[in-house]
Coordinates of C-alpha atoms and ligand atoms in Angstrom, one line a residue:
M1 CA -36.2 23.9 -19.9
E2 CA -33.9 22.4 -17.3
E3 CA -30.7 20.9 -18.7
K4 CA -30.1 17.2 -17.9
A5 CA -27.1 16.8 -15.6
V6 CA -24.5 14.6 -17.3
R7 CA -22.3 12.5 -15.0
R8 CA -18.6 12.6 -15.8
R9 CA -16.9 9.3 -16.2
V10 CA -13.4 8.5 -14.9
V11 CA -11.5 5.4 -16.0
L12 CA -9.3 3.9 -13.3
V13 CA -6.4 1.7 -14.0
P14 CA -5.2 -0.2 -10.9
L15 CA -2.1 -2.2 -10.5
P16 CA -3.0 -5.9 -10.0
A17 CA -1.8 -6.3 -6.4
Q18 CA -3.8 -6.2 -3.1
G19 CA -2.0 -3.1 -1.7
H20 CA -2.7 -1.2 -4.9
I21 CA -6.2 -2.4 -5.8
S22 CA -7.7 -1.6 -2.3
P23 CA -6.8 2.1 -2.2
M24 CA -7.8 2.5 -5.9
M25 CA -11.2 1.0 -5.2
Q26 CA -11.6 3.3 -2.2
L27 CA -10.8 6.2 -4.4
A28 CA -13.3 5.0 -6.9
K29 CA -15.9 4.8 -4.2
A30 CA -15.1 8.3 -3.0
L31 CA -15.4 9.7 -6.5
H32 CA -18.6 7.8 -7.2
L33 CA -20.1 9.4 -4.0
K34 CA -19.1 12.8 -5.5
G35 CA -21.2 12.0 -8.6
F36 CA -18.7 10.5 -11.1
S37 CA -19.4 7.4 -13.1
I38 CA -16.7 4.8 -12.7
T39 CA -15.0 2.4 -15.1
V40 CA -12.3 0.1 -13.8
A41 CA -9.9 -1.2 -16.5
Q42 CA -8.1 -4.3 -15.3
I43 CA -5.5 -6.4 -17.1
E44 CA -6.5 -9.9 -18.2
S45 CA -4.8 -13.2 -17.4
N46 CA -4.0 -12.2 -13.8
P47 CA -5.5 -13.8 -10.7
L48 CA -5.2 -10.5 -8.9
T49 CA -8.3 -8.8 -10.1
V50 CA -11.5 -7.6 -8.4
S51 CA -13.5 -10.6 -9.5
D52 CA -16.5 -9.9 -7.4
A53 CA -17.9 -7.0 -9.3
D54 CA -21.1 -7.5 -7.3
D55 CA -19.5 -5.5 -4.5
F56 CA -19.4 -2.5 -6.8
P57 CA -22.7 -2.7 -8.6
H58 CA -22.5 0.9 -9.9
F59 CA -19.1 0.5 -11.6
R60 CA -18.3 -0.8 -15.0
F61 CA -15.4 -3.3 -15.3
V62 CA -13.5 -3.6 -18.6
T63 CA -10.6 -5.8 -19.4
I64 CA -7.3 -4.8 -21.0
P65 CA -6.4 -7.9 -23.0
T66 CA -2.8 -9.0 -22.4
S67 CA -0.8 -12.0 -23.4
L68 CA 0.9 -12.4 -20.1
P69 CA 0.5 -16.0 -18.9
E70 CA -0.8 -16.3 -15.3
P71 CA 2.4 -17.5 -13.6
E72 CA 4.4 -14.7 -15.2
L73 CA 4.6 -12.7 -11.9
K74 CA 6.1 -15.6 -10.0
I75 CA 8.7 -16.4 -12.6
V76 CA 10.1 -13.0 -13.4
G77 CA 9.5 -11.2 -10.1
L78 CA 7.4 -8.1 -9.4
V79 CA 9.7 -5.4 -10.9
E80 CA 10.4 -7.2 -14.2
F81 CA 6.7 -8.1 -14.4
L82 CA 5.7 -4.4 -14.1
T83 CA 8.2 -3.3 -16.7
K84 CA 7.0 -6.0 -19.1
L85 CA 3.4 -5.2 -18.4
N86 CA 4.0 -1.6 -19.3
E87 CA 5.7 -2.6 -22.5
I88 CA 2.9 -4.9 -23.7
C89 CA -0.2 -3.2 -22.4
A90 CA 0.0 0.1 -24.3
V91 CA -1.5 -1.3 -27.6
S92 CA -4.3 -3.2 -26.0
F93 CA -5.2 -0.3 -23.6
K94 CA -5.4 2.0 -26.6
E95 CA -7.9 -0.3 -28.2
C96 CA -9.8 -0.6 -25.0
L97 CA -10.0 3.1 -24.3
S98 CA -10.9 3.9 -27.9
K99 CA -13.8 1.5 -27.7
L100 CA -14.9 3.1 -24.5
L101 CA -14.8 6.5 -26.2
Q102 CA -16.9 5.3 -29.1
Q103 CA -19.4 3.3 -27.0
Q104 CA -20.0 6.2 -24.7
Q105 CA -20.4 9.0 -27.1
G106 CA -23.9 10.4 -26.3
D107 CA -24.2 8.0 -23.4
D108 CA -25.9 9.7 -20.4
D109 CA -23.3 8.2 -18.1
G110 CA -20.7 10.4 -19.8
I111 CA -17.7 9.7 -22.0
P112 CA -14.5 9.3 -20.1
S113 CA -13.3 12.8 -19.1
C114 CA -10.1 11.5 -17.4
V115 CA -8.0 8.5 -16.7
I116 CA -6.6 7.9 -13.2
Y117 CA -3.8 5.4 -13.2
D118 CA -1.6 3.7 -10.7
E119 CA 1.8 5.3 -10.7
Y120 CA 3.3 2.0 -12.0
M121 CA 0.8 1.5 -14.8
Y122 CA 2.4 4.4 -16.7
F123 CA 1.5 3.0 -20.1
S124 CA -2.0 4.4 -19.3
G125 CA -0.6 7.9 -19.2
A126 CA 1.1 7.7 -22.6
V127 CA -2.1 6.2 -24.2
S128 CA -4.3 8.8 -22.6
K129 CA -2.1 11.5 -24.0
E130 CA -2.2 10.0 -27.4
L131 CA -6.1 9.8 -27.3
K132 CA -6.2 13.4 -25.9
I133 CA -7.8 12.3 -22.6
P134 CA -6.4 14.1 -19.5
S135 CA -4.8 11.8 -17.0
I136 CA -4.0 11.9 -13.3
V137 CA -1.5 9.7 -11.4
F138 CA -2.6 7.9 -8.3
S139 CA 0.2 7.0 -5.8
T140 CA -0.7 4.3 -3.3
T141 CA 2.4 5.1 -1.2
N142 CA 3.2 8.2 0.7
A143 CA 4.7 11.5 -0.5
T144 CA 8.1 10.9 1.0
A145 CA 8.6 7.6 -0.8
F146 CA 7.2 9.2 -4.0
I147 CA 9.9 11.9 -3.8
C148 CA 12.6 9.3 -3.1
R149 CA 11.6 7.2 -6.1
S150 CA 11.4 10.2 -8.4
A151 CA 14.9 11.4 -7.2
Q152 CA 16.3 7.8 -7.6
G153 CA 14.8 7.5 -11.1
R154 CA 16.3 10.9 -12.1
N155 CA 19.7 10.4 -10.7
N156 CA 19.9 6.7 -11.6
T157 CA 23.3 5.1 -10.8
N158 CA 25.2 8.0 -9.3
E159 CA 23.9 9.7 -6.3
F160 CA 21.8 7.0 -4.7
L161 CA 23.4 3.8 -5.8
A162 CA 27.1 4.5 -5.1
P163 CA 26.8 4.9 -1.3
L164 CA 24.9 1.6 -1.1
R165 CA 28.0 -0.2 -2.4
E166 CA 30.5 1.6 -0.1
P167 CA 31.4 0.0 3.2
G168 CA 29.3 1.6 5.9
G169 CA 27.6 3.7 3.3
Q170 CA 24.2 2.2 3.9
D171 CA 24.0 3.7 7.4
K172 CA 24.8 7.3 6.3
L173 CA 22.0 9.8 6.2
V174 CA 20.8 10.8 2.7
P175 CA 21.4 14.6 2.4
G176 CA 18.1 16.4 2.2
F177 CA 16.1 13.4 3.2
H178 CA 16.4 13.4 7.0
P179 CA 15.9 10.9 8.8
L180 CA 16.3 8.5 5.9
R181 CA 19.6 6.5 5.6
Y182 CA 20.7 5.1 2.3
K183 CA 19.5 1.7 3.4
D184 CA 16.0 3.2 4.0
L185 CA 15.5 4.3 0.4
P186 CA 13.0 2.3 -1.6
T187 CA 14.9 -0.5 -3.1
S188 CA 13.4 -3.9 -3.8
A189 CA 13.9 -7.4 -2.5
F190 CA 12.3 -8.6 -5.7
A191 CA 14.8 -7.3 -8.3
P192 CA 18.4 -6.1 -9.0
L193 CA 18.8 -2.4 -8.2
E194 CA 19.3 -1.5 -11.9
S195 CA 16.0 -3.0 -13.0
L196 CA 14.3 -1.1 -10.2
M197 CA 15.9 2.2 -11.1
K198 CA 14.8 1.6 -14.7
L199 CA 11.2 1.2 -13.5
Y200 CA 11.4 4.3 -11.3
A201 CA 12.9 6.3 -14.2
N202 CA 10.2 5.1 -16.6
A203 CA 7.5 6.0 -14.1
A204 CA 8.9 9.4 -13.7
Q205 CA 9.9 10.2 -17.3
K206 CA 6.7 8.8 -18.9
R207 CA 4.5 10.7 -16.5
T208 CA 2.3 12.9 -18.6
A209 CA -0.4 13.4 -16.0
S210 CA -1.7 16.8 -15.1
A211 CA -1.9 16.1 -11.3
V212 CA -1.1 13.5 -8.6
I213 CA -3.5 12.0 -6.1
I214 CA -1.8 10.5 -3.1
N215 CA -3.1 8.4 -0.3
T216 CA -1.7 10.4 2.5
A217 CA -2.7 13.2 4.8
S218 CA -1.0 16.6 5.4
C219 CA -0.8 15.9 9.2
L220 CA 1.6 13.0 8.4
E221 CA 4.0 14.7 6.0
S222 CA 3.3 18.3 5.2
S223 CA 6.8 19.2 4.2
S224 CA 7.2 16.2 1.8
L225 CA 3.9 17.2 0.2
S226 CA 5.0 20.8 -0.4
R227 CA 8.3 19.5 -1.8
L228 CA 6.5 17.1 -4.0
E229 CA 4.2 19.8 -5.4
Q230 CA 7.3 22.0 -6.1
D231 CA 9.2 19.1 -7.7
L232 CA 6.3 18.2 -10.0
Q233 CA 5.1 21.7 -10.7
A234 CA 1.6 20.1 -10.8
P235 CA -1.3 20.0 -8.2
V236 CA -1.0 17.3 -5.6
Y237 CA -4.1 16.0 -3.8
P238 CA -3.4 14.3 -0.5
V239 CA -6.8 12.6 0.0
G240 CA -5.9 9.9 2.5
P241 CA -6.3 7.8 4.4
L242 CA -8.8 6.6 1.8
H243 CA -9.9 3.6 3.9
M244 CA -11.2 6.2 6.4
A245 CA -12.8 8.4 3.8
A246 CA -14.6 5.7 1.8
S247 CA -14.5 2.1 2.8
A248 CA -14.6 -0.4 0.0
S249 CA -13.9 -4.0 0.7
C250 CA -12.0 -5.9 -2.0
S251 CA -9.9 -8.7 -0.4
L252 CA -8.3 -10.8 -3.0
L253 CA -7.9 -13.7 -0.6
E254 CA -10.5 -15.4 1.6
E255 CA -10.7 -13.8 5.1
D256 CA -10.7 -16.2 8.0
R257 CA -13.2 -14.7 10.4
S258 CA -12.4 -17.2 13.2
C259 CA -9.9 -14.7 14.4
I260 CA -12.6 -12.2 15.4
E261 CA -14.2 -14.8 17.6
W262 CA -10.8 -15.6 19.1
L263 CA -10.1 -11.8 19.7
N264 CA -13.5 -11.5 21.4
K265 CA -12.1 -13.8 24.2
Q266 CA -8.9 -11.8 24.8
K267 CA -8.3 -9.0 27.3
P268 CA -8.3 -5.3 26.0
S269 CA -5.1 -4.2 24.3
S270 CA -3.3 -7.5 25.1
V271 CA -2.9 -9.1 21.6
I272 CA 0.0 -8.7 19.2
Y273 CA -1.3 -8.9 15.7
I274 CA 1.2 -10.0 13.1
S275 CA 0.9 -9.7 9.3
L276 CA 3.5 -9.1 6.6
G277 CA 1.0 -8.1 3.9
S278 CA 0.3 -9.7 0.5
L279 CA 3.7 -10.0 -1.1
A280 CA 6.5 -10.3 1.5
L281 CA 8.5 -13.5 1.7
M282 CA 10.2 -14.7 4.8
E283 CA 13.2 -17.0 5.5
H284 CA 12.4 -20.1 7.5
K285 CA 15.0 -19.3 10.1
D286 CA 13.5 -15.8 10.6
M287 CA 10.1 -17.3 11.2
M288 CA 11.5 -19.6 13.9
E289 CA 13.1 -16.6 15.7
M290 CA 9.9 -14.7 15.4
A291 CA 7.9 -17.7 16.8
W292 CA 10.2 -18.2 19.8
G293 CA 10.3 -14.4 20.5
L294 CA 6.5 -14.4 20.5
A295 CA 6.3 -17.5 22.7
N296 CA 8.8 -16.0 25.2
S297 CA 7.0 -12.7 25.3
N298 CA 4.1 -14.4 27.1
Q299 CA 1.6 -12.2 25.3
P300 CA -1.3 -13.5 23.3
F301 CA -0.9 -13.2 19.5
L302 CA -2.8 -13.4 16.3
W303 CA -0.5 -14.4 13.4
V304 CA -1.3 -14.2 9.7
I305 CA 0.9 -16.7 7.8
R306 CA 0.0 -16.3 4.2
P307 CA 0.4 -19.6 2.3
G308 CA 3.6 -19.7 0.4
S309 CA 5.1 -16.8 2.3
I310 CA 7.7 -18.9 4.2
S311 CA 10.6 -20.3 2.2
G312 CA 10.5 -24.1 2.0
S313 CA 7.0 -24.3 3.6
E314 CA 3.5 -24.4 2.2
W315 CA 2.1 -22.8 5.3
A316 CA 2.7 -23.1 9.1
E317 CA 3.5 -26.8 9.1
S318 CA 7.2 -26.3 9.8
L319 CA 6.6 -24.6 13.2
P320 CA 7.8 -27.1 15.9
E321 CA 5.3 -29.1 17.9
E322 CA 6.8 -27.8 21.1
F323 CA 6.0 -24.2 20.0
S324 CA 2.4 -25.1 19.2
R325 CA 2.0 -26.8 22.6
I326 CA 3.4 -23.8 24.5
V327 CA 1.3 -21.2 22.7
S328 CA -1.8 -23.3 22.2
E329 CA -3.8 -21.2 24.7
R330 CA -2.6 -17.8 23.6
G331 CA -1.8 -18.0 20.0
H332 CA -4.1 -18.1 16.9
I333 CA -2.7 -18.5 13.4
V334 CA -4.7 -17.8 10.2
K335 CA -4.0 -17.6 6.5
W336 CA -5.6 -14.2 5.9
A337 CA -7.5 -12.0 8.2
P338 CA -10.0 -9.2 7.9
Q339 CA -7.2 -6.8 8.8
K340 CA -9.1 -3.5 9.2
E341 CA -11.6 -5.2 11.5
V342 CA -8.8 -6.8 13.5
L343 CA -7.0 -3.5 14.0
S344 CA -10.1 -1.9 15.2
H345 CA -10.8 -4.6 17.8
S346 CA -10.3 -3.5 21.4
A347 CA -8.2 -6.6 22.2
V348 CA -5.4 -5.6 19.8
G349 CA -2.5 -3.9 21.5
C350 CA 0.2 -3.7 18.8
F351 CA 0.8 -4.6 15.2
W352 CA 4.0 -6.4 14.0
S353 CA 4.0 -5.2 10.4
H354 CA 6.1 -5.2 7.3
C355 CA 5.0 -1.5 7.1
G356 CA 3.3 -1.6 3.7
W357 CA 1.6 1.8 3.4
N358 CA -1.9 0.5 3.7
S359 CA -1.1 -1.5 6.8
T360 CA 0.7 1.6 8.2
L361 CA -2.4 3.8 7.6
E362 CA -4.8 1.2 8.9
S363 CA -2.7 0.8 12.1
I364 CA -2.2 4.5 12.9
G365 CA -5.8 5.1 11.8
E366 CA -6.8 2.9 14.8
G367 CA -4.2 4.3 17.2
I368 CA -2.2 1.0 17.2
P369 CA 1.6 1.2 17.7
L370 CA 3.8 -1.0 15.6
I371 CA 6.8 -3.3 15.6
C372 CA 8.3 -2.4 12.2
R373 CA 10.1 -5.1 10.2
P374 CA 10.2 -3.8 6.6
F375 CA 11.2 -6.0 3.7
S376 CA 11.3 -4.0 0.6
G377 CA 10.4 -0.8 -1.3
D378 CA 8.6 2.0 0.5
Q379 CA 8.2 -0.2 3.6
K380 CA 11.6 0.9 4.7
V381 CA 10.7 4.6 4.4
N382 CA 7.5 4.0 6.3
A383 CA 9.2 2.1 9.1
R384 CA 11.8 4.9 9.5
Y385 CA 9.0 7.5 9.7
L386 CA 7.0 5.3 12.2
D387 CA 10.1 5.0 14.4
R388 CA 11.7 8.4 14.1
I389 CA 9.2 11.0 13.0
W390 CA 5.8 9.9 14.3
R391 CA 7.4 7.9 17.1
V392 CA 4.7 5.2 17.2
G393 CA 6.8 2.2 16.3
I394 CA 9.9 0.3 17.1
Q395 CA 12.0 -0.7 14.1
L396 CA 13.6 -4.1 14.4
E397 CA 16.9 -4.0 12.5
G398 CA 19.6 -6.5 11.6
E399 CA 19.4 -10.3 12.1
L400 CA 16.1 -11.4 13.6
E401 CA 16.8 -13.0 16.8
R402 CA 14.4 -14.3 19.5
G403 CA 16.0 -12.3 22.4
G404 CA 15.7 -9.1 20.4
V405 CA 12.1 -9.9 19.4
E406 CA 11.0 -10.6 23.0
K407 CA 12.7 -7.4 24.2
A408 CA 11.0 -5.2 21.5
L409 CA 7.6 -6.8 22.3
R410 CA 8.1 -6.1 26.0
R411 CA 9.2 -2.5 25.3
L412 CA 5.9 -2.0 23.3
M413 CA 3.4 -4.0 25.3
V414 CA 4.7 -3.7 28.9
N415 CA 7.0 -0.8 29.4
E416 CA 6.2 2.9 29.9
E417 CA 7.9 3.6 26.5
G418 CA 5.1 1.5 24.9
A419 CA 2.4 3.5 26.8
A420 CA 3.8 6.8 25.4
M421 CA 3.8 5.3 21.9
K422 CA 0.2 4.2 22.3
E423 CA -0.7 7.8 23.4
R424 CA 1.0 9.3 20.4
A425 CA -0.7 6.7 18.1
L426 CA -4.1 7.7 19.6
C427 CA -3.3 11.3 19.0
L428 CA -2.4 10.5 15.3
K429 CA -5.7 8.6 15.0
E430 CA -7.6 11.7 16.1
K431 CA -5.7 13.9 13.6
L432 CA -6.4 11.4 10.8
K433 CA -10.1 11.2 11.6
A434 CA -10.3 15.0 11.6
S435 CA -8.5 15.2 8.2
V436 CA -11.2 13.1 6.5
K437 CA -14.2 15.0 8.1
P438 CA -15.8 18.1 6.5
G439 CA -13.3 20.9 6.9
G440 CA -10.4 18.5 7.3
T441 CA -7.4 18.8 4.9
S442 CA -8.0 15.4 3.1
H443 CA -11.7 16.2 2.8
N444 CA -10.9 19.5 1.3
A445 CA -8.3 17.9 -1.0
L446 CA -10.9 15.5 -2.3
D447 CA -13.3 18.5 -3.0
E448 CA -10.5 20.3 -4.8
L449 CA -9.7 17.2 -6.8
V450 CA -13.4 16.9 -7.8
S451 CA -13.4 20.5 -9.0
F452 CA -10.2 19.9 -10.9
I453 CA -11.5 16.8 -12.7
K454 CA -14.6 18.8 -13.7
T455 CA -12.3 21.3 -15.5
L456 CA -10.7 18.4 -17.5
Q457 CA -12.1 17.6 -20.9
Y458 CA -11.7 15.0 -23.7
K459 CA -10.7 17.1 -26.7
Ligands
UDP1 N1 -4.5 -7.5 4.5 C1 -5.7 -8.2 4.8 N2 -5.6 -9.4 5.5 C2 -4.4 -9.9 5.9 C3 -3.2 -9.2 5.6 C4 -3.3 -8.0 4.8 O1 -6.8 -7.8 4.5 O2 -4.4 -10.9 6.6 C5 -4.7 -6.3 3.7 C6 -4.3 -5.1 4.5 O3 -5.5 -4.7 5.3 C7 -3.8 -4.1 3.5 C8 -3.3 -4.9 2.4 O4 -3.7 -6.3 2.6 O5 -4.9 -3.3 3.1 C9 -1.8 -5.0 2.3 O6 -1.3 -3.8 1.8 P1 0.0 -3.2 2.3 O7 0.2 -1.9 1.5 O8 0.1 -3.0 3.8 O9 1.1 -4.2 1.9 P2 1.5 -5.0 0.6 O10 0.6 -6.2 0.6 O11 1.2 -4.1 -0.6 O12 2.9 -5.4 0.7

């Protein structure tokens, strides 16, 4: 008699932020297509959850009860929030996972054979170990930033913090991390250095996982990937860019589609698209310099101004009337855009980005060169790589000033230098497309990951 095939179930634990949930849901989709059953465990009392489970009808969603009040994130800042979250979630996740194990004993859909958790949700690793379920870390940033964070977490105050405090130390190259300077290392605008180092150290020391999945591709950072594998002494699966391998839409904010109609009326490769992601906050004076730089560049632009992202303003109301009058014909401002669709639109010529890793992948995945203005964390690593290694971006450094903004935009949109960057970006796009196709490195890494998960067992 033929044996009934039992699907294996994986439990995914995303970090509740847009830039982390999207790639986790893309990974979920990719694994589901490979025959796994999916459970997504999300924390309670947080507005940043995938609320529309209708978009993922084949997945189960469970809640990890927490006692964190909703505004906690705003009050304590992201880093403290994550540290606190890890302290309080272990007990409730243990209950939640134990329940899943009991409920699904004998279930055709399989009991959880493995937990895949966001690098910063490290309580999940500890709990999985306790319950004897294998776990795998998922990193939503790139391999280079991962290595930096692990090294920073290990060395804590000495090697990486001291140069940051010396005069001129910030501009020095970090030995062994070319072309990164001390100021490019992942530090946070949201927290004191010490708190961040504590978070990195916790994430590194409490890592009990048997492998690491990472949303990057070998063609982008093969030497960092080899180094990471050596550092961790565990398999590393570079399966990215996941949005190209398995699209899964889960925007946590409402997308304003008027910008697509507006883009339809613009000339090919003429528009500057500006977005600073879901978390970055900007000073009002920087917004003004940016606005006048854009106005003086004479290029059409589509600008995402997220409500609450400009200090002292609710939205875009503090932009001067004169600016609005000058750019009325060639500027369009929205609160949130369907970014991937925007970047794939033929009218878009460049992306002014904060260089979050998702935005970076989405941009180079469409062959769009960037103006890089990082704020925090791994964005600085990404910006440096875009500018110096992949050479598809111009990093704007120092004080933001309208003359500098206009000059950078011209370099990218008008000069030959920009045309060469565009060519390199298109070349990267082809390499990334090839990597997620059958026979490509990321495609193979996903197959290897699938085989690896199938060897894992709940004991
Ligand atoms: N995004 C979007 N619409 C916008 C701005 C951003 O859909 O108007 C999406 C973008 O496509 C990306 C994510 O938000 O997938 C931002 O992630 P990223 O890692 O770039 O930055 P973060 O928000 O984590 O700083």
